[in-house]
mmCIF file of C-alpha atoms in Angstrom:
data_model
loop_
_atom_site.group_PDB
_atom_site.id
_atom_site.type_symbol
_atom_site.label_atom_id
_atom_site.label_comp_id
_atom_site.label_asym_id
_atom_site.label_seq_id
_atom_site.Cartn_x
_atom_site.Cartn_y
_atom_site.Cartn_z
ATOM 1 C CA MET R 1 21.948 -5.243 -13.055
ATOM 2 C CA LEU R 2 20.980 -2.094 -11.162
ATOM 3 C CA ASN R 3 23.668 0.522 -10.595
ATOM 4 C CA ASN R 4 24.577 1.883 -7.154
ATOM 5 C CA TRP R 5 21.993 4.639 -7.089
ATOM 6 C CA GLU R 6 19.232 2.461 -8.536
ATOM 7 C CA ARG R 7 19.808 -0.092 -5.762
ATOM 8 C CA LEU R 8 19.811 2.583 -3.077
ATOM 9 C CA ALA R 9 16.708 4.250 -4.526
ATOM 10 C CA LYS R 10 14.926 0.873 -4.604
ATOM 11 C CA VAL R 11 15.645 0.360 -0.901
ATOM 12 C CA ILE R 12 14.498 3.883 -0.028
ATOM 13 C CA GLN R 13 11.254 3.443 -1.975
ATOM 14 C CA TYR R 14 10.642 -0.025 -0.515
ATOM 15 C CA LEU R 15 11.005 1.321 3.031
ATOM 16 C CA GLY R 16 8.720 4.274 2.360
ATOM 17 C CA PHE R 17 11.164 7.160 2.763
ATOM 18 C CA ASN R 18 12.535 9.975 0.643
ATOM 19 C CA VAL R 19 16.288 10.596 0.455
ATOM 20 C CA ASN R 20 16.412 13.130 3.285
ATOM 21 C CA SER R 21 14.219 11.171 5.700
ATOM 22 C CA PHE R 22 16.128 7.958 4.909
ATOM 23 C CA ALA R 23 19.410 9.686 5.706
ATOM 24 C CA LYS R 24 18.037 10.709 9.100
ATOM 25 C CA GLU R 25 16.679 7.211 9.705
ATOM 26 C CA ILE R 26 20.102 5.597 9.284
ATOM 27 C CA GLY R 27 21.840 8.230 11.397
ATOM 28 C CA LEU R 28 23.420 10.502 8.778
ATOM 29 C CA THR R 29 23.520 14.163 9.737
ATOM 30 C CA ARG R 30 23.191 15.185 6.070
ATOM 31 C CA ALA R 31 21.875 13.479 2.952
ATOM 32 C CA GLU R 32 24.773 14.770 0.824
ATOM 33 C CA ARG R 33 26.537 11.407 1.010
ATOM 34 C CA LEU R 34 23.530 9.762 -0.648
ATOM 35 C CA TYR R 35 23.236 12.478 -3.288
ATOM 36 C CA GLN R 36 26.907 11.913 -4.185
ATOM 37 C CA ILE R 37 25.975 8.309 -4.999
ATOM 38 C CA LYS R 38 23.062 9.577 -7.092
ATOM 39 C CA ARG R 39 25.485 11.791 -9.055
ATOM 40 C CA GLY R 40 27.733 8.812 -9.666
ATOM 41 C CA ASN R 41 30.629 10.218 -7.666
ATOM 42 C CA TYR R 42 30.690 7.360 -5.159
ATOM 43 C CA ALA R 43 29.669 3.723 -4.910
ATOM 44 C CA ILE R 44 27.819 2.216 -1.954
ATOM 45 C CA SER R 45 30.594 1.563 0.555
ATOM 46 C CA LYS R 46 30.811 -1.407 2.885
ATOM 47 C CA ASN R 47 30.390 1.015 5.786
ATOM 48 C CA LEU R 48 27.212 2.572 4.363
ATOM 49 C CA ALA R 49 25.766 -0.834 3.498
ATOM 50 C CA SER R 50 26.457 -2.066 7.033
ATOM 51 C CA THR R 51 24.793 1.026 8.483
ATOM 52 C CA ILE R 52 21.669 0.436 6.383
ATOM 53 C CA VAL R 53 21.481 -3.269 7.235
ATOM 54 C CA LYS R 54 21.981 -2.596 10.943
ATOM 55 C CA ARG R 55 18.858 -0.401 10.879
ATOM 56 C CA PHE R 56 16.933 -2.570 8.373
ATOM 57 C CA PRO R 57 18.103 -6.183 8.817
ATOM 58 C CA ASP R 58 15.853 -7.570 6.055
ATOM 59 C CA ILE R 59 17.993 -5.821 3.422
ATOM 60 C CA ASN R 60 20.689 -7.964 1.778
ATOM 61 C CA GLU R 61 24.061 -6.279 2.385
ATOM 62 C CA ALA R 62 25.820 -8.172 -0.408
ATOM 63 C CA TRP R 63 23.158 -7.066 -2.905
ATOM 64 C CA LEU R 64 23.544 -3.444 -1.791
ATOM 65 C CA ILE R 65 27.282 -3.520 -2.493
ATOM 66 C CA THR R 66 27.454 -5.728 -5.592
ATOM 67 C CA GLY R 67 23.948 -5.862 -7.076
ATOM 68 C CA GLU R 68 24.068 -9.650 -7.121
ATOM 69 C CA GLY R 69 21.231 -11.677 -5.623
ATOM 70 C CA ASN R 70 18.052 -10.216 -4.145
ATOM 71 C CA MET R 71 17.325 -7.003 -2.284
ATOM 72 C CA LEU R 72 15.798 -8.899 0.643
ATOM 73 C CA LYS R 73 17.680 -11.574 2.531
ATOM 74 C CA GLU R 74 14.724 -13.931 2.236
ATOM 75 C CA ALA R 75 13.247 -12.816 -1.071
ATOM 76 C CA ASN R 76 11.317 -16.060 -1.489
ATOM 77 C CA ASN R 77 10.030 -16.104 2.081
ATOM 78 C CA PHE R 78 8.109 -12.881 2.451
ATOM 79 C CA GLN R 79 7.052 -11.923 5.925
ATOM 80 C CA LYS R 80 3.362 -12.476 6.466
ATOM 81 C CA ILE R 81 1.484 -9.321 7.376
ATOM 82 C CA PRO R 82 -0.928 -9.596 10.321
ATOM 83 C CA LEU R 83 -4.402 -8.198 9.664
ATOM 84 C CA PHE R 84 -5.805 -6.999 12.977
ATOM 85 C CA ASN R 85 -9.503 -7.430 13.589
ATOM 86 C CA ILE R 86 -10.007 -4.182 15.476
ATOM 87 C CA SER R 87 -11.369 -0.700 15.020
ATOM 88 C CA LEU R 88 -9.063 2.307 15.207
ATOM 89 C CA GLU R 89 -10.692 3.169 18.516
ATOM 90 C CA ASP R 90 -9.346 -0.112 19.929
ATOM 91 C CA PHE R 91 -5.931 0.132 18.256
ATOM 92 C CA ASN R 92 -3.039 -0.540 20.627
ATOM 93 C CA THR R 93 0.554 0.407 19.850
ATOM 94 C CA ASN R 94 1.511 -2.880 21.539
ATOM 95 C CA TRP R 95 0.656 -5.140 18.595
ATOM 96 C CA ASN R 96 0.978 -8.347 20.615
ATOM 97 C CA GLU R 97 -2.194 -7.474 22.479
ATOM 98 C CA MET R 98 -4.380 -7.214 19.362
ATOM 99 C CA PRO R 99 -6.318 -10.109 17.770
ATOM 100 C CA VAL R 100 -5.011 -11.274 14.375
ATOM 101 C CA ALA R 101 -7.831 -12.082 11.947
ATOM 102 C CA HIS R 102 -5.639 -13.207 9.038
ATOM 103 C CA GLU R 103 -2.010 -13.316 7.934
ATOM 104 C CA LEU R 104 -1.572 -11.834 4.472
ATOM 105 C CA GLU R 105 1.281 -12.676 2.116
ATOM 106 C CA ILE R 106 1.535 -9.907 -0.484
ATOM 107 C CA PRO R 107 5.103 -9.483 -1.808
ATOM 108 C CA ILE R 108 4.657 -5.918 -3.042
ATOM 109 C CA LEU R 109 3.559 -4.871 0.466
ATOM 110 C CA ALA R 110 6.031 -7.046 2.362
ATOM 111 C CA GLY R 111 7.576 -3.995 4.023
ATOM 112 C CA SER R 112 4.388 -3.386 6.016
ATOM 113 C CA ASP R 113 4.268 -4.078 9.758
ATOM 114 C CA PHE R 114 0.549 -4.838 9.869
ATOM 115 C CA ALA R 115 -2.826 -4.149 8.264
ATOM 116 C CA ILE R 116 -6.175 -2.930 9.561
ATOM 117 C CA VAL R 117 -9.624 -2.447 8.047
ATOM 118 C CA ASN R 118 -10.491 1.213 7.484
ATOM 119 C CA GLU R 119 -13.763 2.475 8.899
ATOM 120 C CA GLY R 120 -15.511 5.607 7.731
ATOM 121 C CA GLU R 121 -15.299 7.879 4.700
ATOM 122 C CA ALA R 122 -12.789 10.520 5.851
ATOM 123 C CA MET R 123 -10.157 9.421 3.320
ATOM 124 C CA SER R 124 -12.599 8.485 0.554
ATOM 125 C CA PRO R 125 -12.222 7.957 -2.372
ATOM 126 C CA GLU R 126 -8.521 7.160 -1.863
ATOM 127 C CA ILE R 127 -9.207 4.871 1.089
ATOM 128 C CA GLU R 128 -12.777 3.631 1.028
ATOM 129 C CA HIS R 129 -14.746 2.287 3.972
ATOM 130 C CA ALA R 130 -13.846 -1.395 4.604
ATOM 131 C CA SER R 131 -10.596 -1.188 2.610
ATOM 132 C CA VAL R 132 -7.560 -2.955 4.078
ATOM 133 C CA VAL R 133 -4.812 -0.451 4.904
ATOM 134 C CA PHE R 134 -1.193 -1.630 5.139
ATOM 135 C CA LEU R 135 0.975 0.312 7.571
ATOM 136 C CA LYS R 136 4.602 0.644 8.614
ATOM 137 C CA GLU R 137 5.781 2.410 11.754
ATOM 138 C CA VAL R 138 8.040 5.414 11.191
ATOM 139 C CA ASP R 139 9.691 7.958 13.450
ATOM 140 C CA VAL R 140 8.136 11.407 13.727
ATOM 141 C CA PRO R 141 11.164 13.131 12.057
ATOM 142 C CA SER R 142 10.766 10.783 9.051
ATOM 143 C CA VAL R 143 7.211 11.920 8.276
ATOM 144 C CA ILE R 144 6.871 13.420 4.803
ATOM 145 C CA PHE R 145 4.286 16.201 4.710
ATOM 146 C CA GLY R 146 1.533 15.628 2.176
ATOM 147 C CA GLU R 147 1.493 11.843 2.584
ATOM 148 C CA ILE R 148 -0.983 9.648 4.454
ATOM 149 C CA TYR R 149 -0.373 8.227 7.923
ATOM 150 C CA LEU R 150 -2.151 6.623 10.830
ATOM 151 C CA VAL R 151 -1.443 9.013 13.682
ATOM 152 C CA VAL R 152 -1.883 7.848 17.256
ATOM 153 C CA SER R 153 -1.819 10.524 19.957
ATOM 154 C CA GLU R 154 -3.003 10.811 23.532
ATOM 155 C CA HIS R 155 -6.483 11.725 22.321
ATOM 156 C CA ILE R 156 -6.983 10.579 18.714
ATOM 157 C CA LYS R 157 -6.302 7.680 16.344
ATOM 158 C CA VAL R 158 -6.919 8.707 12.738
ATOM 159 C CA ILE R 159 -5.742 8.092 9.187
ATOM 160 C CA ARG R 160 -5.125 11.445 7.568
ATOM 161 C CA ILE R 161 -2.875 13.458 5.268
ATOM 162 C CA VAL R 162 -0.204 15.058 7.467
ATOM 163 C CA ARG R 163 0.738 18.674 6.829
ATOM 164 C CA GLY R 164 3.143 20.886 8.745
ATOM 165 C CA MET R 165 2.044 24.022 10.572
ATOM 166 C CA ASP R 166 4.958 25.022 12.797
ATOM 167 C CA GLU R 167 7.646 23.180 14.734
ATOM 168 C CA ASN R 168 5.147 22.169 17.432
ATOM 169 C CA HIS R 169 1.988 21.359 15.472
ATOM 170 C CA TRP R 170 0.727 19.250 12.571
ATOM 171 C CA LYS R 171 -2.460 19.705 10.580
ATOM 172 C CA LEU R 172 -4.257 16.408 9.855
ATOM 173 C CA VAL R 173 -6.390 16.713 6.732
ATOM 174 C CA ALA R 174 -9.132 14.388 5.480
ATOM 175 C CA ARG R 175 -9.353 13.658 1.762
ATOM 176 C CA ASN R 176 -13.109 14.087 2.111
ATOM 177 C CA SER R 177 -12.610 17.580 3.515
ATOM 178 C CA SER R 178 -16.159 18.731 2.782
ATOM 179 C CA LEU R 179 -17.454 16.457 5.564
ATOM 180 C CA TYR R 180 -14.448 16.226 7.900
ATOM 181 C CA ASP R 181 -12.706 19.157 9.590
ATOM 182 C CA ASP R 182 -8.951 19.554 9.805
ATOM 183 C CA ILE R 183 -7.366 18.437 13.076
ATOM 184 C CA ILE R 184 -4.639 20.537 14.698
ATOM 185 C CA LEU R 185 -2.333 18.231 16.642
ATOM 186 C CA GLU R 186 0.416 19.033 19.118
ATOM 187 C CA LYS R 187 3.483 16.981 18.178
ATOM 188 C CA SER R 188 4.289 16.428 21.854
ATOM 189 C CA SER R 189 1.089 14.357 22.201
ATOM 190 C CA ILE R 190 2.023 11.869 19.454
ATOM 191 C CA LYS R 191 2.528 8.290 20.616
ATOM 192 C CA ALA R 192 3.168 6.604 17.244
ATOM 193 C CA VAL R 193 2.994 7.243 13.491
ATOM 194 C CA TYR R 194 2.446 4.641 10.769
ATOM 195 C CA LYS R 195 2.917 5.312 7.062
ATOM 196 C CA VAL R 196 0.257 3.977 4.700
ATOM 197 C CA LYS R 197 2.162 1.591 2.397
ATOM 198 C CA GLY R 198 -0.819 0.420 0.379
ATOM 199 C CA VAL R 199 -4.576 -0.070 0.264
ATOM 200 C CA LEU R 200 -6.617 -3.034 -0.959
ATOM 201 C CA SER R 201 -10.350 -3.368 -1.211
ATOM 202 C CA MET R 202 -11.875 -6.371 0.552
ATOM 203 C CA VAL R 203 -12.946 -7.675 -2.849
ATOM 204 C CA THR R 204 -9.333 -8.158 -3.970
ATOM 205 C CA ILE R 205 -8.282 -10.297 -0.979
#
């Protein structure tokens, strides 16, 4: 059976956060409370478990506290992930308005909100052209610099590595940087951000 920290770390990894960004996501002003659990000084309290489950209702509160059962409330009924048949140019942050080509059931990627087919070579070889990219919406303060996101702003919709510049700007960097220039983005123009949870080639589906 996993100990308190191992259970908490599993949830944090599953949801795509680090400790500090997860603390912010559940409304903690500081991550110290979580680090105390990591050090073994505290167990996961009923109050903390309730706070986590209120923000992420798929997580099993009883499992968080006791370690018994499964991490997800419906561990044997994984949410199907819609694969949208659209280009990034046509991507709409209102998912209900986009055509669903398939519904994918992939347990390891069950935390994803949706999937799209990547076009272009900007993130090659990590994300090849025609690969299926699995994404989960995150808040701007939860973005971890150096990781890959779909960033939707007033003017662009791109999958890039996000790097910080200053408190008002991000630098969006292509993996294939020899052919694609960096993009300097004003944070105030951002409409939505989606973390890349996983990538599959079309051959594997």
